[in-house]
């Protein structure tokens, strides 16, 4: 593309008078820049001139590349715009940072849109078109984010972090074989499972995988503090909460009854020999199916997380529980239930029983639901 074509390629839709006015403004800017150059040469000499040129971008129009980049740009960069900066100062700053190719198209776009540039720190990208750069200053580029949903396990969280662009080795290093104590949370737990708080986190170029994990652990600590949970009780409560998260719908009443049922199973009045018998913990060992059912062989595992063989709660949480699940574990309902089953998974309807015979009747209701829905599915 010739310089003439390039110059007029952004003038579509303008009247002849507007085009002439635009050319005059461009000519006046260039004359001012030329005058500055001549003065610098006369006052400082050639050496002084090139020193001034190196100190700022005011000479880019004469000596820098012409034209404009295309598109939205590549790598993100952080730009600090000082209060009171003129459009020309910002343009030169962006040129020096590699955001735009030269200042003229950027200044023309600022003028065309009658844009006002605000001071502050801005997320931009290298090699942006002037149009994209101005748009980024008017409608800031939102920093990338990752969202950790409630009930996610460590391996799922790692996958989310890697999919966001983080280096897999750095993610592994930040999480594998680490415990809350490695991130300043004085709680005895076997791993970070359950301590990576489910929330949305901002990412930027400066944040490492360890930085993000630290934020997750810090949020967990804040949540524990807000709920008044002491360090000595935290692992037990989060472990129970993670079972509630997995084994019950979001209804607060149901969750609190599920929490009580689990506690009754491992109490002195247990009807299960002190065993939780939670399929969720067995699924945690082997990988979960959507209905959390497990096989007889899987339930023979010697893992400390196999609550069909190991009494009491497992060593630690099996996922990152929601606040609602933690509250249910912290304040379980009053009752003698020891058994429960979701008799209608679609609605979340759950039936509770305080003896095994009644529980078997509830299980039959669930099996009937399964048969009916298997027919509906063909």
Short mmCIF file of C-alpha atoms in Angstrom, two decimals:
data_model
loop_
_atom_site.label_atom_id
_atom_site.label_comp_id
_atom_site.label_asym_id
_atom_site.label_seq_id
_atom_site.Cartn_x
_atom_site.Cartn_y
_atom_site.Cartn_z
CA UNK A 1 0.00 0.00 0.00
CA UNK A 2 1.42 3.41 -0.99
CA UNK A 3 1.80 6.19 1.61
CA UNK A 4 -0.95 8.22 -0.10
CA UNK A 5 -3.46 5.36 -0.01
CA UNK A 6 -2.53 4.61 3.58
CA UNK A 7 -3.00 8.22 4.60
CA UNK A 8 -6.51 8.46 3.21
CA UNK A 9 -7.65 4.94 4.16
CA UNK A 10 -9.08 6.23 7.47
CA UNK A 11 -10.95 9.18 5.88
CA UNK A 12 -13.97 7.24 4.63
CA UNK A 13 -17.25 8.92 5.52
CA UNK A 14 -15.69 12.36 6.06
CA UNK A 15 -16.66 15.43 4.07
CA UNK A 16 -14.07 17.26 1.95
CA UNK A 17 -13.97 20.06 4.54
CA UNK A 18 -13.37 17.57 7.34
CA UNK A 19 -10.60 15.87 5.35
CA UNK A 20 -8.92 19.24 4.66
CA UNK A 21 -9.19 20.21 8.35
CA UNK A 22 -7.71 16.87 9.36
CA UNK A 23 -4.78 17.34 6.94
CA UNK A 24 -4.16 20.83 8.30
CA UNK A 25 -4.06 19.56 11.87
CA UNK A 26 -1.65 16.81 10.85
CA UNK A 27 0.56 19.31 9.04
CA UNK A 28 0.62 21.65 12.05
CA UNK A 29 1.66 18.77 14.35
CA UNK A 30 4.50 17.87 12.00
CA UNK A 31 5.62 21.49 11.74
CA UNK A 32 5.72 21.78 15.54
CA UNK A 33 7.79 18.60 15.75
CA UNK A 34 10.19 19.85 13.03
CA UNK A 35 10.59 23.15 14.88
CA UNK A 36 11.47 21.28 18.10
CA UNK A 37 14.06 19.23 16.22
CA UNK A 38 15.70 22.33 14.70
CA UNK A 39 15.81 24.09 18.08
CA UNK A 40 17.35 21.04 19.74
CA UNK A 41 20.04 20.82 17.05
CA UNK A 42 20.86 24.53 17.37
CA UNK A 43 20.92 24.55 21.17
CA UNK A 44 22.37 21.15 22.00
CA UNK A 45 24.16 20.19 18.84
CA UNK A 46 23.76 16.84 17.12
CA UNK A 47 24.81 14.83 20.20
CA UNK A 48 22.41 16.72 22.43
CA UNK A 49 19.64 16.26 19.90
CA UNK A 50 19.99 12.50 19.84
CA UNK A 51 20.15 12.46 23.65
CA UNK A 52 16.84 14.31 23.81
CA UNK A 53 15.44 11.98 21.19
CA UNK A 54 16.39 8.94 23.25
CA UNK A 55 14.74 10.41 26.35
CA UNK A 56 11.28 10.70 24.84
CA UNK A 57 9.04 9.86 21.93
CA UNK A 58 8.49 13.33 20.52
CA UNK A 59 10.60 12.51 17.46
CA UNK A 60 8.88 9.26 16.54
CA UNK A 61 6.82 10.97 13.89
CA UNK A 62 9.97 11.84 11.96
CA UNK A 63 12.20 8.86 12.64
CA UNK A 64 9.88 6.03 13.73
CA UNK A 65 8.06 3.55 11.48
CA UNK A 66 5.03 4.76 9.56
CA UNK A 67 1.64 3.13 9.23
CA UNK A 68 -0.37 1.23 11.79
CA UNK A 69 -0.65 -2.27 13.22
CA UNK A 70 -3.73 -4.33 12.52
CA UNK A 71 -5.97 -6.16 14.96
CA UNK A 72 -6.27 -6.42 18.72
CA UNK A 73 -2.60 -7.02 19.48
CA UNK A 74 -0.58 -9.85 21.01
CA UNK A 75 1.01 -10.04 24.48
CA UNK A 76 -0.52 -8.04 27.31
CA UNK A 77 1.42 -5.11 28.74
CA UNK A 78 0.69 -2.80 31.65
CA UNK A 79 0.73 0.93 30.89
CA UNK A 80 0.88 3.57 33.63
CA UNK A 81 -0.60 6.89 32.49
CA UNK A 82 0.34 9.78 34.75
CA UNK A 83 -2.24 12.41 35.76
CA UNK A 84 -2.29 15.37 33.38
CA UNK A 85 -0.73 13.47 30.47
CA UNK A 86 -1.58 14.92 27.07
CA UNK A 87 -2.78 12.74 24.21
CA UNK A 88 0.60 13.31 22.52
CA UNK A 89 2.46 12.14 25.66
CA UNK A 90 0.32 9.02 25.90
CA UNK A 91 0.78 8.31 22.20
CA UNK A 92 4.58 8.52 22.52
CA UNK A 93 4.43 6.33 25.63
CA UNK A 94 2.48 3.68 23.72
CA UNK A 95 4.93 3.80 20.83
CA UNK A 96 7.88 3.29 23.17
CA UNK A 97 6.07 0.38 24.87
CA UNK A 98 5.44 -1.29 21.51
CA UNK A 99 1.68 -0.97 21.81
CA UNK A 100 1.17 1.14 18.66
CA UNK A 101 3.43 1.64 15.64
CA UNK A 102 3.40 5.46 15.63
CA UNK A 103 1.47 8.27 17.20
CA UNK A 104 -0.31 9.88 14.24
CA UNK A 105 -3.05 7.27 13.62
CA UNK A 106 -3.61 7.05 17.37
CA UNK A 107 -3.98 10.84 17.73
CA UNK A 108 -6.29 10.94 14.71
CA UNK A 109 -8.46 8.25 16.31
CA UNK A 110 -8.51 10.13 19.65
CA UNK A 111 -9.59 13.26 17.79
CA UNK A 112 -12.20 11.45 15.71
CA UNK A 113 -13.81 9.89 18.78
CA UNK A 114 -13.33 13.01 20.93
CA UNK A 115 -11.92 10.65 23.55
CA UNK A 116 -10.60 11.68 26.94
CA UNK A 117 -7.71 9.63 28.33
CA UNK A 118 -7.88 8.93 32.05
CA UNK A 119 -4.85 8.50 34.29
CA UNK A 120 -4.21 5.10 35.82
CA UNK A 121 -2.82 1.66 35.07
CA UNK A 122 -4.17 0.14 31.88
CA UNK A 123 -3.97 -3.36 30.46
CA UNK A 124 -3.10 -3.16 26.78
CA UNK A 125 -1.40 -5.37 24.21
CA UNK A 126 1.66 -5.14 22.05
CA UNK A 127 1.13 -4.33 18.37
CA UNK A 128 -2.42 -3.02 18.62
CA UNK A 129 -4.04 -1.02 15.88
CA UNK A 130 -4.59 2.59 16.88
CA UNK A 131 -8.33 2.00 16.82
CA UNK A 132 -7.97 -0.97 19.19
CA UNK A 133 -5.64 0.99 21.47
CA UNK A 134 -8.08 3.88 21.81
CA UNK A 135 -10.92 1.42 22.40
CA UNK A 136 -8.88 -0.23 25.18
CA UNK A 137 -8.49 3.16 26.89
CA UNK A 138 -12.20 3.97 26.58
CA UNK A 139 -13.47 0.47 27.38
CA UNK A 140 -10.67 -1.15 29.38
CA UNK A 141 -9.56 -4.67 28.60
CA UNK A 142 -10.84 -6.88 31.41
CA UNK A 143 -8.08 -8.92 33.01
CA UNK A 144 -8.36 -12.66 32.31
CA UNK A 145 -10.02 -14.67 35.03
CA UNK A 146 -10.42 -18.23 36.20
CA UNK A 147 -13.43 -19.53 38.07
CA UNK A 148 -13.23 -22.42 40.51
CA UNK A 149 -16.72 -23.81 40.97
CA UNK A 150 -17.95 -25.19 44.28
CA UNK A 151 -17.21 -28.87 44.74
CA UNK A 152 -14.21 -28.96 42.40
CA UNK A 153 -11.34 -31.27 43.25
CA UNK A 154 -7.66 -30.36 43.12
CA UNK A 155 -7.07 -32.15 39.83
CA UNK A 156 -9.98 -30.29 38.25
CA UNK A 157 -8.67 -26.98 39.59
CA UNK A 158 -5.24 -27.72 38.16
CA UNK A 159 -6.83 -28.37 34.75
CA UNK A 160 -8.68 -25.03 34.94
CA UNK A 161 -5.43 -23.21 35.71
CA UNK A 162 -3.57 -24.90 32.85
CA UNK A 163 -6.40 -24.22 30.40
CA UNK A 164 -6.16 -20.53 31.32
CA UNK A 165 -2.60 -20.51 29.94
CA UNK A 166 -0.52 -21.25 33.02
CA UNK A 167 2.50 -23.51 32.62
CA UNK A 168 1.59 -27.08 33.60
CA UNK A 169 4.89 -27.70 35.39
CA UNK A 170 4.47 -24.51 37.43
CA UNK A 171 0.92 -25.50 38.37
CA UNK A 172 2.10 -28.95 39.46
CA UNK A 173 4.89 -27.39 41.49
CA UNK A 174 2.48 -24.99 43.19
CA UNK A 175 -0.01 -27.71 44.21
CA UNK A 176 1.43 -31.23 44.21
CA UNK A 177 2.71 -32.45 47.59
CA UNK A 178 1.78 -29.12 49.16
CA UNK A 179 -0.34 -28.56 52.27
CA UNK A 180 -2.05 -25.48 53.71
CA UNK A 181 0.99 -24.90 55.92
CA UNK A 182 3.13 -24.33 52.82
CA UNK A 183 0.93 -21.30 52.17
CA UNK A 184 0.87 -19.97 55.71
CA UNK A 185 -2.36 -21.60 56.91
CA UNK A 186 -1.54 -23.43 60.14
CA UNK A 187 -3.90 -26.37 59.70
CA UNK A 188 -2.95 -30.04 59.73
CA UNK A 189 -4.21 -31.46 56.44
CA UNK A 190 -2.76 -34.08 54.08
CA UNK A 191 -2.93 -31.88 50.97
CA UNK A 192 -4.41 -28.73 49.49
CA UNK A 193 -7.61 -30.60 48.68
CA UNK A 194 -10.47 -28.56 50.10
CA UNK A 195 -8.31 -25.51 50.77
CA UNK A 196 -8.45 -23.93 47.30
CA UNK A 197 -11.44 -21.69 47.80
CA UNK A 198 -14.14 -21.79 45.08
CA UNK A 199 -14.32 -18.29 43.61
CA UNK A 200 -13.31 -16.19 40.58
CA UNK A 201 -9.71 -14.98 40.44
CA UNK A 202 -8.12 -12.28 38.30
CA UNK A 203 -5.06 -13.27 36.32
CA UNK A 204 -2.39 -11.06 34.87
CA UNK A 205 1.03 -11.46 33.37
CA UNK A 206 2.76 -10.84 36.70
CA UNK A 207 0.89 -13.52 38.68
CA UNK A 208 2.46 -16.96 39.00
CA UNK A 209 0.67 -20.22 39.70
CA UNK A 210 1.86 -19.98 43.29
CA UNK A 211 0.38 -16.48 43.54
CA UNK A 212 -3.03 -17.79 42.49
CA UNK A 213 -2.85 -20.74 44.87
CA UNK A 214 -1.88 -18.35 47.66
CA UNK A 215 -4.99 -16.27 46.91
CA UNK A 216 -7.15 -19.41 47.07
CA UNK A 217 -5.71 -20.48 50.41
CA UNK A 218 -5.98 -16.93 51.76
CA UNK A 219 -9.68 -16.87 50.82
CA UNK A 220 -10.18 -20.15 52.66
CA UNK A 221 -8.52 -18.66 55.73
CA UNK A 222 -10.77 -15.59 55.51
CA UNK A 223 -13.84 -17.80 55.25
CA UNK A 224 -12.80 -19.84 58.28
CA UNK A 225 -12.20 -16.65 60.28
CA UNK A 226 -15.57 -15.19 59.30
CA UNK A 227 -17.36 -18.37 60.37
CA UNK A 228 -15.42 -18.52 63.63
CA UNK A 229 -13.81 -21.87 62.84
CA UNK A 230 -10.61 -22.45 64.78
CA UNK A 231 -7.56 -24.03 63.17
CA UNK A 232 -7.81 -27.17 65.31
CA UNK A 233 -11.36 -27.80 64.01
CA UNK A 234 -10.94 -26.63 60.43
CA UNK A 235 -9.88 -29.86 58.75
CA UNK A 236 -12.66 -31.86 60.40
CA UNK A 237 -15.34 -29.33 59.45
CA UNK A 238 -14.10 -28.88 55.88
CA UNK A 239 -13.89 -32.66 55.45
CA UNK A 240 -17.50 -33.10 56.58
CA UNK A 241 -18.54 -30.13 54.43
CA UNK A 242 -16.92 -31.68 51.35
CA UNK A 243 -19.02 -34.84 51.86
CA UNK A 244 -22.15 -32.75 52.26
CA UNK A 245 -21.23 -30.84 49.09
CA UNK A 246 -20.96 -34.05 47.10
CA UNK A 247 -23.80 -36.06 48.58
CA UNK A 248 -26.60 -33.51 48.76
CA UNK A 249 -28.27 -30.79 46.68
CA UNK A 250 -27.96 -27.11 47.52
CA UNK A 251 -31.04 -26.96 49.75
CA UNK A 252 -29.84 -25.75 53.19
CA UNK A 253 -32.29 -27.91 55.14
CA UNK A 254 -31.31 -31.08 53.30
CA UNK A 255 -27.63 -30.28 53.68
CA UNK A 256 -27.90 -29.79 57.43
CA UNK A 257 -29.76 -33.14 57.75
CA UNK A 258 -27.11 -34.91 55.64
CA UNK A 259 -24.41 -33.47 57.89
CA UNK A 260 -26.23 -34.79 60.96
CA UNK A 261 -26.71 -38.21 59.35
CA UNK A 262 -22.97 -38.54 58.75
CA UNK A 263 -22.17 -37.47 62.29
CA UNK A 264 -24.67 -39.99 63.69
CA UNK A 265 -23.00 -42.76 61.70
CA UNK A 266 -19.68 -42.17 63.43
CA UNK A 267 -21.17 -41.53 66.87
CA UNK A 268 -21.51 -43.90 69.83
CA UNK A 269 -25.01 -44.74 68.55
CA UNK A 270 -23.80 -45.70 65.07
CA UNK A 271 -25.75 -48.38 63.24
CA UNK A 272 -22.97 -48.77 60.66
CA UNK A 273 -20.16 -49.79 62.98
CA UNK A 274 -18.68 -46.30 62.93
CA UNK A 275 -18.37 -46.34 59.13
CA UNK A 276 -19.57 -43.41 57.04
CA UNK A 277 -20.10 -45.67 54.02
CA UNK A 278 -20.01 -42.74 51.64
CA UNK A 279 -19.79 -43.60 47.96
CA UNK A 280 -18.45 -40.08 47.41
CA UNK A 281 -15.22 -40.94 49.21
CA UNK A 282 -14.79 -44.17 47.23
CA UNK A 283 -15.47 -42.27 44.02
CA UNK A 284 -12.78 -39.80 45.11
CA UNK A 285 -10.27 -42.65 45.12
CA UNK A 286 -11.23 -44.16 41.78
CA UNK A 287 -12.91 -41.35 39.86
CA UNK A 288 -16.56 -40.43 40.14
CA UNK A 289 -19.49 -41.37 37.96
CA UNK A 290 -22.35 -38.94 37.66
CA UNK A 291 -24.56 -40.92 40.07
CA UNK A 292 -21.71 -41.56 42.55
CA UNK A 293 -22.36 -45.31 42.48
CA UNK A 294 -19.40 -47.59 43.21
CA UNK A 295 -18.62 -51.25 42.69
CA UNK A 296 -17.96 -53.93 45.30
CA UNK A 297 -14.36 -54.14 44.14
CA UNK A 298 -13.85 -50.39 44.52
CA UNK A 299 -15.26 -50.54 48.03
CA UNK A 300 -12.50 -53.01 48.98
CA UNK A 301 -9.77 -50.40 48.54
CA UNK A 302 -7.31 -49.95 51.41
CA UNK A 303 -7.15 -46.21 50.85
CA UNK A 304 -7.67 -44.11 54.00
CA UNK A 305 -10.44 -42.40 52.03
CA UNK A 306 -12.45 -45.63 51.76
CA UNK A 307 -15.16 -44.99 54.35
CA UNK A 308 -16.57 -48.49 53.82
CA UNK A 309 -13.48 -49.89 55.56
CA UNK A 310 -12.03 -46.99 57.56
CA UNK A 311 -14.00 -45.67 60.51
CA UNK A 312 -14.70 -41.99 61.05
CA UNK A 313 -14.08 -39.14 58.67
CA UNK A 314 -11.47 -39.46 55.91
CA UNK A 315 -8.09 -37.71 56.44
CA UNK A 316 -9.14 -34.55 54.65
CA UNK A 317 -11.70 -32.95 52.32
CA UNK A 318 -12.51 -34.55 48.96
CA UNK A 319 -13.31 -31.26 47.19
CA UNK A 320 -13.56 -27.51 47.74
CA UNK A 321 -16.90 -27.13 49.56
CA UNK A 322 -19.20 -24.16 49.23
CA UNK A 323 -19.96 -21.81 52.09
CA UNK A 324 -23.41 -23.39 52.38
CA UNK A 325 -21.92 -26.85 52.85
CA UNK A 326 -19.48 -25.51 55.45
CA UNK A 327 -22.35 -23.88 57.34
CA UNK A 328 -24.27 -27.18 57.29
CA UNK A 329 -21.23 -28.99 58.72
CA UNK A 330 -20.82 -26.29 61.32
CA UNK A 331 -24.49 -26.33 62.37
CA UNK A 332 -26.03 -29.72 61.52
CA UNK A 333 -29.73 -30.27 62.10
CA UNK A 334 -31.04 -32.07 65.16
CA UNK A 335 -32.23 -35.62 64.48
CA UNK A 336 -31.51 -39.35 64.72
CA UNK A 337 -31.13 -40.03 60.99
CA UNK A 338 -28.34 -42.30 59.86
CA UNK A 339 -29.45 -43.05 56.32
CA UNK A 340 -30.55 -40.95 53.37
CA UNK A 341 -31.11 -41.31 49.65
CA UNK A 342 -32.05 -38.87 46.92
CA UNK A 343 -35.28 -40.50 45.75
CA UNK A 344 -35.71 -37.99 42.90
CA UNK A 345 -32.35 -36.74 41.58
CA UNK A 346 -34.12 -34.32 39.22
CA UNK A 347 -35.77 -32.37 42.03
CA UNK A 348 -33.24 -33.16 44.74
CA UNK A 349 -35.90 -34.72 46.94
CA UNK A 350 -34.11 -36.67 49.66
CA UNK A 351 -35.59 -39.11 52.18
CA UNK A 352 -34.02 -39.76 55.58
CA UNK A 353 -34.34 -42.73 57.90
CA UNK A 354 -33.12 -43.52 61.40
CA UNK A 355 -33.06 -47.29 60.80
CA UNK A 356 -31.94 -49.53 57.98
CA UNK A 357 -35.36 -51.09 57.30
CA UNK A 358 -36.94 -47.73 56.54
CA UNK A 359 -33.89 -46.82 54.48
CA UNK A 360 -34.39 -49.91 52.28
CA UNK A 361 -37.94 -48.74 51.56
CA UNK A 362 -36.59 -45.35 50.52
CA UNK A 363 -34.00 -47.03 48.31
CA UNK A 364 -36.82 -48.87 46.53
CA UNK A 365 -38.44 -45.52 45.76
CA UNK A 366 -35.17 -44.41 44.21
CA UNK A 367 -34.85 -47.63 42.19
CA UNK A 368 -38.38 -47.16 40.89
CA UNK A 369 -37.39 -43.66 39.76
CA UNK A 370 -34.36 -45.12 37.98
CA UNK A 371 -36.46 -47.73 36.18
CA UNK A 372 -39.00 -45.17 35.04
CA UNK A 373 -36.36 -42.80 33.75
CA UNK A 374 -34.38 -45.53 32.03
CA UNK A 375 -37.55 -46.32 30.06
CA UNK A 376 -37.97 -42.65 29.19
CA UNK A 377 -34.42 -42.64 27.87
CA UNK A 378 -35.24 -45.55 25.59
#
